[in-house]
XYZ file of C-alpha atoms in Angstrom:
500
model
C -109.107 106.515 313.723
C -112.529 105.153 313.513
C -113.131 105.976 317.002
C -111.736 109.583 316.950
C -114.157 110.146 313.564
C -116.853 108.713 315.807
C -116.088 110.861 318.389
C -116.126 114.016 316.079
C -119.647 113.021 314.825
C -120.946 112.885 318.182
C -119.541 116.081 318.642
C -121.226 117.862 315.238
C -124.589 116.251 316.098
C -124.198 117.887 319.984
C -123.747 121.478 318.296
C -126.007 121.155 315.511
C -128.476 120.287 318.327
C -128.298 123.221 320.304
C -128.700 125.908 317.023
C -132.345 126.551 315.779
C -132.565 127.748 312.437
C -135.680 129.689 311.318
C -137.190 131.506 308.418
C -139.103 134.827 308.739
C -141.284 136.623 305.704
C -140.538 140.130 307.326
C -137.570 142.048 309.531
C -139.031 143.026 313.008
C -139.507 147.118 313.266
C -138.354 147.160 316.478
C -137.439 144.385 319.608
C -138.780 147.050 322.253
C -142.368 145.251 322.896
C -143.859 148.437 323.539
C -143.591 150.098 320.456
C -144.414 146.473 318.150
C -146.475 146.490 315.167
C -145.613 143.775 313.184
C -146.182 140.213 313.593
C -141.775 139.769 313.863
C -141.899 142.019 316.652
C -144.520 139.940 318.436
C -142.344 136.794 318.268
C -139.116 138.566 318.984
C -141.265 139.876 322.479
C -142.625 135.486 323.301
C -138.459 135.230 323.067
C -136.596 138.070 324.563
C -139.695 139.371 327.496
C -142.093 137.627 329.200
C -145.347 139.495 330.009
C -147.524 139.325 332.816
C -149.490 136.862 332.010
C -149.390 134.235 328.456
C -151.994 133.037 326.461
C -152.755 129.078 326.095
C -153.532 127.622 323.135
C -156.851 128.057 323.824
C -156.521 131.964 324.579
C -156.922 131.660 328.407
C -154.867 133.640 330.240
C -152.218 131.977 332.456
C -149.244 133.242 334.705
C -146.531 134.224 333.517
C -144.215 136.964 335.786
C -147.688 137.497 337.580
C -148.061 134.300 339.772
C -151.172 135.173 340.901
C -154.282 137.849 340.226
C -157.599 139.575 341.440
C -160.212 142.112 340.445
C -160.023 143.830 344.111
C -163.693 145.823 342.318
C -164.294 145.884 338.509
C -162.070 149.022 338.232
C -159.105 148.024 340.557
C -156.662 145.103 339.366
C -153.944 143.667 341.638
C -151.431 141.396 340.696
C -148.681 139.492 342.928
C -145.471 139.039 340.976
C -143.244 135.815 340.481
C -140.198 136.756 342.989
C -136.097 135.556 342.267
C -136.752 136.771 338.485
C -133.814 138.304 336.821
C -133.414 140.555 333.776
C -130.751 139.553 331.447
C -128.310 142.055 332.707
C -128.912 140.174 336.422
C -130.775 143.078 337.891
C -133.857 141.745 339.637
C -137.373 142.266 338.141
C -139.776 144.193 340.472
C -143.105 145.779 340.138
C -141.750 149.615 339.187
C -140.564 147.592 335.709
C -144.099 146.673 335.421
C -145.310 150.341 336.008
C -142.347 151.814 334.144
C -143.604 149.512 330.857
C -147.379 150.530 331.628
C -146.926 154.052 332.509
C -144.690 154.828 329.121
C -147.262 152.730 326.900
C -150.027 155.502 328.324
C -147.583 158.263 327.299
C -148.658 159.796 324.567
C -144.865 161.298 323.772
C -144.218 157.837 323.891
C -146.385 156.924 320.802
C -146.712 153.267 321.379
C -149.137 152.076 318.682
C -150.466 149.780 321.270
C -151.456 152.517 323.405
C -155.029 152.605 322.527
C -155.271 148.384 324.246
C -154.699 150.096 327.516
C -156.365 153.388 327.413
C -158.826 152.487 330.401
C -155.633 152.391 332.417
C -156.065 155.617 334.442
C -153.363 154.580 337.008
C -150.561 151.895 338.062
C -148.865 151.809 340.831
C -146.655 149.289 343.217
C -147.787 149.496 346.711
C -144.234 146.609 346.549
C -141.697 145.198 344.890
C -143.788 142.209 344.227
C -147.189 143.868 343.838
C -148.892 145.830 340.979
C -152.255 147.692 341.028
C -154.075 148.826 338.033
C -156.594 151.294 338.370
C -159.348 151.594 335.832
C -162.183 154.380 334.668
C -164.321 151.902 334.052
C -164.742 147.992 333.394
C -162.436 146.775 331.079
C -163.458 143.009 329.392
C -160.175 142.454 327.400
C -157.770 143.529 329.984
C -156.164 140.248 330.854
C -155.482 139.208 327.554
C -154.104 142.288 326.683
C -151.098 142.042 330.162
C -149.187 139.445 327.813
C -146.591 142.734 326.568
C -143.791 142.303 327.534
C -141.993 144.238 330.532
C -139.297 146.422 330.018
C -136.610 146.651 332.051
C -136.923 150.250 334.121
C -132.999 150.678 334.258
C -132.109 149.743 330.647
C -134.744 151.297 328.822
C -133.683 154.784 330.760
C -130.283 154.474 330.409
C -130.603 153.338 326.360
C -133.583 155.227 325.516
C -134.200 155.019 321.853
C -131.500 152.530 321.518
C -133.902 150.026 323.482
C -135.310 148.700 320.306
C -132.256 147.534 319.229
C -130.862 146.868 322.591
C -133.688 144.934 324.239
C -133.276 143.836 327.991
C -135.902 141.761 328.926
C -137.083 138.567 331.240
C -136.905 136.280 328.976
C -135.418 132.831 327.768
C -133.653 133.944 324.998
C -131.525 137.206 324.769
C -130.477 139.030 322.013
C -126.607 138.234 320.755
C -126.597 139.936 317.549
C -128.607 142.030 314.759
C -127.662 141.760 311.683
C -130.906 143.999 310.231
C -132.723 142.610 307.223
C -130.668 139.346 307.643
C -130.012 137.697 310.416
C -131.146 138.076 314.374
C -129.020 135.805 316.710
C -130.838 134.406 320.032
C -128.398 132.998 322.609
C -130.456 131.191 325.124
C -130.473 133.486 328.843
C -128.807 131.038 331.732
C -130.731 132.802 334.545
C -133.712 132.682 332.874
C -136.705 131.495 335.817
C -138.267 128.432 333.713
C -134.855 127.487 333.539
C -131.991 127.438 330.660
C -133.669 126.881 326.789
C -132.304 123.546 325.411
C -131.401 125.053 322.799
C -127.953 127.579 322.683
C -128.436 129.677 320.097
C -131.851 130.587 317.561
C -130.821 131.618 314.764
C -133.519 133.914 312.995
C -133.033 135.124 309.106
C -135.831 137.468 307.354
C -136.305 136.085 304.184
C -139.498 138.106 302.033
C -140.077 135.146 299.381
C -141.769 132.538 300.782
C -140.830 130.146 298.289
C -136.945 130.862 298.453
C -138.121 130.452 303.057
C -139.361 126.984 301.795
C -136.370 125.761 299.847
C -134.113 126.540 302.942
C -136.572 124.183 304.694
C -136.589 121.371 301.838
C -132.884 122.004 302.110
C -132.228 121.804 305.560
C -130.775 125.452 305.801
C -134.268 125.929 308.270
C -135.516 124.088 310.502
C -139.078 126.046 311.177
C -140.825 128.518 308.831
C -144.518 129.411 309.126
C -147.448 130.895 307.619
C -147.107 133.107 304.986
C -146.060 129.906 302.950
C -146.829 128.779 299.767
C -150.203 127.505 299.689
C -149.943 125.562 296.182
C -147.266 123.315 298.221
C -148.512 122.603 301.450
C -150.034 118.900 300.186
C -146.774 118.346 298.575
C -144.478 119.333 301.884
C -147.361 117.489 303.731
C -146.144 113.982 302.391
C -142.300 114.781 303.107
C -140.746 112.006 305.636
C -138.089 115.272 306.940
C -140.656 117.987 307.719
C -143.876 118.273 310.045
C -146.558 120.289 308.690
C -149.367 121.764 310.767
C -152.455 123.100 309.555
C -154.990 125.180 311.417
C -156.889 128.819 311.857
C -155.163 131.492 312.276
C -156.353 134.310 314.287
C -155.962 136.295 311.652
C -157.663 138.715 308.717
C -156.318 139.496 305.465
C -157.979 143.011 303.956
C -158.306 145.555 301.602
C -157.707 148.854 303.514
C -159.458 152.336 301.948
C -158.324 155.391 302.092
C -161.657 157.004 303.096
C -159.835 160.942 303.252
C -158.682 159.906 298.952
C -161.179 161.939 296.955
C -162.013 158.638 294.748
C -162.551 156.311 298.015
C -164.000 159.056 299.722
C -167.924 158.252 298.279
C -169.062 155.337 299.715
C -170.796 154.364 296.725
C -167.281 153.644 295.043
C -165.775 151.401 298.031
C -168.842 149.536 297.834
C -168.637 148.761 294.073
C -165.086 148.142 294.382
C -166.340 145.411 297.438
C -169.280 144.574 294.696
C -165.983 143.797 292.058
C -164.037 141.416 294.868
C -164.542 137.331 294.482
C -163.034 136.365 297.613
C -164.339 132.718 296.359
C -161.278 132.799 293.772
C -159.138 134.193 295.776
C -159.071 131.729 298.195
C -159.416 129.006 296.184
C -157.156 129.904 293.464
C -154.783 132.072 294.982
C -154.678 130.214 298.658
C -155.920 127.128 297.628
C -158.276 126.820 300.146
C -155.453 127.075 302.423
C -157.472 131.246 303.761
C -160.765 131.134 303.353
C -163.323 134.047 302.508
C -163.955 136.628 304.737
C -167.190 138.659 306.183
C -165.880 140.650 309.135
C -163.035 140.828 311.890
C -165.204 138.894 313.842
C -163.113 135.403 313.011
C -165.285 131.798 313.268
C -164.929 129.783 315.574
C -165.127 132.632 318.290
C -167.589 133.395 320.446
C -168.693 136.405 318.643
C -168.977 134.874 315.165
C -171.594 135.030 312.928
C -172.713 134.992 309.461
C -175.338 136.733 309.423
C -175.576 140.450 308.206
C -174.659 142.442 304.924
C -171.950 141.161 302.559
C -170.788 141.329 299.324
C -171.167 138.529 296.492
C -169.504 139.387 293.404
C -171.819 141.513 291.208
C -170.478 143.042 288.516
C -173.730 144.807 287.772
C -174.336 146.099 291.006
C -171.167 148.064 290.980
C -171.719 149.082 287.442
C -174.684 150.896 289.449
C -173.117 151.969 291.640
C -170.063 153.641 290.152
C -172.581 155.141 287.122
C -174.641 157.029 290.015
C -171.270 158.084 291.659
C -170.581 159.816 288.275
C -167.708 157.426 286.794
C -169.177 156.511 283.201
C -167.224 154.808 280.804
C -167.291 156.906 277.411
C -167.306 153.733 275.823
C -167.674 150.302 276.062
C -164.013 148.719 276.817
C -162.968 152.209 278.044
C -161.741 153.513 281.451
C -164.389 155.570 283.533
C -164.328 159.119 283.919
C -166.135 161.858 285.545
C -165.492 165.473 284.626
C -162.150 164.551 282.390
C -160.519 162.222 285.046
C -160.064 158.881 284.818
C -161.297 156.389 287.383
C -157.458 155.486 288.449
C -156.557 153.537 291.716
C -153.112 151.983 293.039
C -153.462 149.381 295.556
C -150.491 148.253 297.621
C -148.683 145.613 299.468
C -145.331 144.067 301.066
C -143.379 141.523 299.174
C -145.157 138.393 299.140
C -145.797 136.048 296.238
C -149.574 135.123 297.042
C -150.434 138.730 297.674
C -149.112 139.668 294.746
C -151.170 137.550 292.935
C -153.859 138.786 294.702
C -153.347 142.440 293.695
C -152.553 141.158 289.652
C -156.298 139.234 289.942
C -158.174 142.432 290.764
C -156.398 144.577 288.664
C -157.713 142.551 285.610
C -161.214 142.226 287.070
C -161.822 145.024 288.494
C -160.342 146.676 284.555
C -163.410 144.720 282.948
C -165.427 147.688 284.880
C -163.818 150.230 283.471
C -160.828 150.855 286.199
C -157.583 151.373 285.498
C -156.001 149.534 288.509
C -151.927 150.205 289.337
C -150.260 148.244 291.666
C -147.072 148.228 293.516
C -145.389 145.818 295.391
C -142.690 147.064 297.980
C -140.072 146.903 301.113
C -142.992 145.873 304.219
C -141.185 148.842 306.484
C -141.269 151.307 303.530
C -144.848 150.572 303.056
C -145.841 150.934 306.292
C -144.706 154.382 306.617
C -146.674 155.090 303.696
C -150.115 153.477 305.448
C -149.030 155.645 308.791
C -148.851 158.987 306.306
C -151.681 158.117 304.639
C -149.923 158.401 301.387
C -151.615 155.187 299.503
C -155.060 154.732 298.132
C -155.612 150.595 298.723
C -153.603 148.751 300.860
C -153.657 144.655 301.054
C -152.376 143.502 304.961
C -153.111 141.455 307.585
C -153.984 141.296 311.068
C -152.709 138.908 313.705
C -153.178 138.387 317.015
C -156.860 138.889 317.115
C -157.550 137.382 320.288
C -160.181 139.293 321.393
C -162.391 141.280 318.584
C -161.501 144.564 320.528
C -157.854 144.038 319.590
C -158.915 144.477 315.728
C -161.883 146.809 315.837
C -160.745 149.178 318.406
C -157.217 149.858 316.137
C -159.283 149.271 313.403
C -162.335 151.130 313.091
C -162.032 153.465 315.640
C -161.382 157.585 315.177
C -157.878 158.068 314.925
C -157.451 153.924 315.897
C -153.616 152.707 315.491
C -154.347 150.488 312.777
C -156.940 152.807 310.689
C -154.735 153.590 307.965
C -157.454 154.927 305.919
C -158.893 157.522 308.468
C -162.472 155.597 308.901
C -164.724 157.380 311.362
C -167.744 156.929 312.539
C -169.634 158.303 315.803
C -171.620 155.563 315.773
C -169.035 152.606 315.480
C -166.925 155.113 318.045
C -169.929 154.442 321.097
C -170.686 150.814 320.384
C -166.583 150.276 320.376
C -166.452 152.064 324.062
C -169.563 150.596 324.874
C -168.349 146.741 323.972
C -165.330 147.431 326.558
C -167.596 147.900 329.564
C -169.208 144.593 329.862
C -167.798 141.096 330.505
C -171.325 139.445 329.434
C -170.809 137.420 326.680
C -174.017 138.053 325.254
C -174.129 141.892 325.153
C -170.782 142.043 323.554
C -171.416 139.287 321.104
C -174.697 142.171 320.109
C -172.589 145.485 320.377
C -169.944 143.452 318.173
C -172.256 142.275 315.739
C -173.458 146.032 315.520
C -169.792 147.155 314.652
C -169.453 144.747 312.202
C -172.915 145.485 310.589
C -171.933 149.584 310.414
C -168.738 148.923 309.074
C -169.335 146.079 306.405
C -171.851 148.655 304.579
C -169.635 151.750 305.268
C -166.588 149.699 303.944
C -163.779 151.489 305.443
C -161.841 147.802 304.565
C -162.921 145.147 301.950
C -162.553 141.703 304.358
C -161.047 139.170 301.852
C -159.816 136.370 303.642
C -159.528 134.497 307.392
C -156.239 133.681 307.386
C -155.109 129.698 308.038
C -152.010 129.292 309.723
C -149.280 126.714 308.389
C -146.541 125.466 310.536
C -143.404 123.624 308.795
C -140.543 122.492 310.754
C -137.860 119.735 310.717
C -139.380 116.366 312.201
C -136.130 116.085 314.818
C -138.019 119.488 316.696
C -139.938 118.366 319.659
C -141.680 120.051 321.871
C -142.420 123.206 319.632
C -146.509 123.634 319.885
C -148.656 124.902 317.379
C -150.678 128.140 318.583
C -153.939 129.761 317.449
C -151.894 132.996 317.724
C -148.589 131.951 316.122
C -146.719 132.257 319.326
C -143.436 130.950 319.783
C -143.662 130.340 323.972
C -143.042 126.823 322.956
C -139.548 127.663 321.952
C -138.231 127.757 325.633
C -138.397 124.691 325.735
C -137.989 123.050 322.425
C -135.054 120.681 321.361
C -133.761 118.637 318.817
């Protein structure tokens, strides 16, 4: 009997082994890579695709299905593809995938929200089935960093069309088994995949929005990894715990105030720079985050090459934006009282996804920025609801984030520029618009370390965004998980080859 029980322990241990079980703060949108826009997304594509090429930890770009690459001139790229690679239908990966991903990213019927990364992209073509050439209209610096998108499969993403994103056939380690939306994704781990099979069966991926009810499923064993957005005020505590690994570290990431620069409040400058004026991003990080984000100046994130903190910012200062706002024509009948200007009073909603900490964040302004005279509204809500609003431009101030930022291109170019992916609030600016083309040109470090610094400058004192925080980046997980490595850009790569 004793043996048999033994036996069955073994047994218990062997499957619990081979089943991953982690926490996520948001559903993905999608699992097509082409058409991702949330962080969820991203991780879903590190699982299910491979791209071209992967980013280290230290943001260099490596092979990944491209074995090997070369600039044939500083407009033509050509790439030699990893042969023997299956997709996880068995069909064999060959360069028309990798112009079939490519071409319908260009589309603009295709509306990827990435599109505007690849935009230099005039042409791409496979002169084999083992060879891709991409054909520029000019020098492109980030265009390496930006091949890690995963490729599509050509056949399945005909044949399914729209049902792609929910069918995803990629390259990949992991495959999708099941999608249970908004509360479970199941992972089974892809037996032809070319690294060879995951050690672990079967990830097991639930969306949870709280991040403290993520971290009790931690404490409680029900997950094995969570990371950042966590809660900050228990990071020292889970720190200490003899069950769970915590990893602290920068993110490459922003968290803002977005502006609606088309709303006929945030449309005078004078008012997004009071409201800037009105922002401690001192207490926010340090009460809010606990010192866990820190306060931001720009997209331009330190510790990169292009940081620096030089250049226009905003200290809190109240009277400034008392200035401000009076010559903007909001003046506060009395003292105590909500501004007004011809009848109307100075009223402004800011919004965000669920989240504790940001939460918190909008409750904090709304009482200090109500001490000068505005009568603040906020509204927390589903992220994918949300989002639709930000894409409609039906919001006035939005509080997200921005991952990923692994070149500053990848968060001004979205950002700031006309019509840009990411600029919710409409933002344009000829000027910003050249030095943004201009900083995609040149590979010298120093010229786009200037034109960058230029961006930054124009936009700080335009304030299309209010930059509160850098983000930090927190990784918990169960101390049995080995082999799981900490990235700058909150990749899960590692995953292929993790294990109990």
């Amino acid at each position: 009997m004793r043996r048999m029980l033994s036996l069955l322990v073994v047994l218990l241990a062997g499957a619990f082994a081979q089943t991953l079980n982690i926490g996520l703060d948001v559903d993905p949108g999608t699992m097509d890579p082409r058409l991702a826009r949330d962080t969820s997304a991203f991780r879903m594509q590190e699982l299910i695709f491979n791209g071209l090429i992967r980013l280290d930890p230290k943001l260099k770009p490596v092979p990944d299905l491209a074995a090997s690459w070369r600039y044939i001139n500083p407009t033509l790229l050509e790439v030699k593809l990893r042969p023997n690679v299956v997709f996880h239908d068995g069909k064999p990966f060959t360069s028309e995938d990798v112009v079939f991903t490519y071409t319908t990213v260009l589309d603009t019927r295709f509306n990827s929200p990435n599109r505007a990364l690849y935009t230099p992209i005039t042409k791409v073509e496979a002169p084999d089935a083992l060879t891709v050439r991409f054909t520029l209209s000019e020098p492109f610096a980030p265009l390496l960093a930006y091949l890690n998108m995963g490729i599509v499969s050509k056949d399945a993403a005909t044949r399914l069309g729209a049902d792609f994103g929910t069918q995803p056939v990629g390259t990949g380690p992991f495959r999708l088994a099941r999608w249970q939306k908004g509360s479970l994704i199941e992972l089974a781990a892809n037996d032809r995949y070319w690294r060879g099979k995951p050690k672990f069966e079967r990830l097991l991926i639930r969306p949870i929005p709280d991040n403290n009810v993520r971290l009790l499923a931690l404490e409680s064993g029900d997950l094995q990894l969570i990371h950042s957005p966590v809660p900050p005020q228990e990071v020292d505590r889970l720190s200490k715990s003899p069950q769970i690994q915590v990893t602290k570290t920068n993110a490459l990431g922003i968290t803002y105030l977005g502006l609606n620069t088309r709303d006929p409040i945030l449309s005078d400058r004078r008012v997004r720079q009071a409201l800037a004026y009105l922002t401690n991003k001192d207490t926010i990080s340090k009460q809010i985050f606990f010192g866990m984000d820190t306060p931001g100046r720009s997209f331009l994130l330190p510790g990169s090459d292009y940081y620096s903190a030089k250049g226009v910012d905003y200290d809190l200062d109240t009277a400034r934006a008392d200035q401000l706002l009076t010559a903007a024509g909001w003046v506060a009948p009395r003292a105590g009282a909500v501004r007004q200007r011809g009848g109307q009073p100075l009223t402004i909603e800011i919004v965000t996804n669920i989240d504790p900490n940001r939460q918190q964040v909008l409750e904090y302004l709304q009482g200090e920025w109500r001490k000068a005279g505005i009568d603040v509204k906020i509204r927390v809500y589903d992220f994918a609801a949300m989002l639709n609003d930000l894409l409609a431009g039906r919001f006035q101030i939005t509080l997200v984030g921005l991952l990923n930022l692994t070149d500053p291109d990848r968060a001004a170019y979205r950002m700031f520029k006309t019509n840009g992916s990411n600029n919710y609030g409409k933002y344009s600016s000829s000027v910003v618009d050249t030095l943004l083309e201009d900083a995609r040109l040149t590979n010298n470090l120093s010229l786009r370390r200037s034109l960058y610094g230029q961006i930054a400058q124009t936009v700080t004192e335009d304030v299309p965004v209010i930059f509160l925080l850098y983000q930090g980046y927190v990784v918990m997980h169960d101390r049995r998980l080995k082999g799981f490595v900490v990235h700058p850009a909150a990749s899960w790569y590692s995953l292929e080859s993790a294990s109990f």
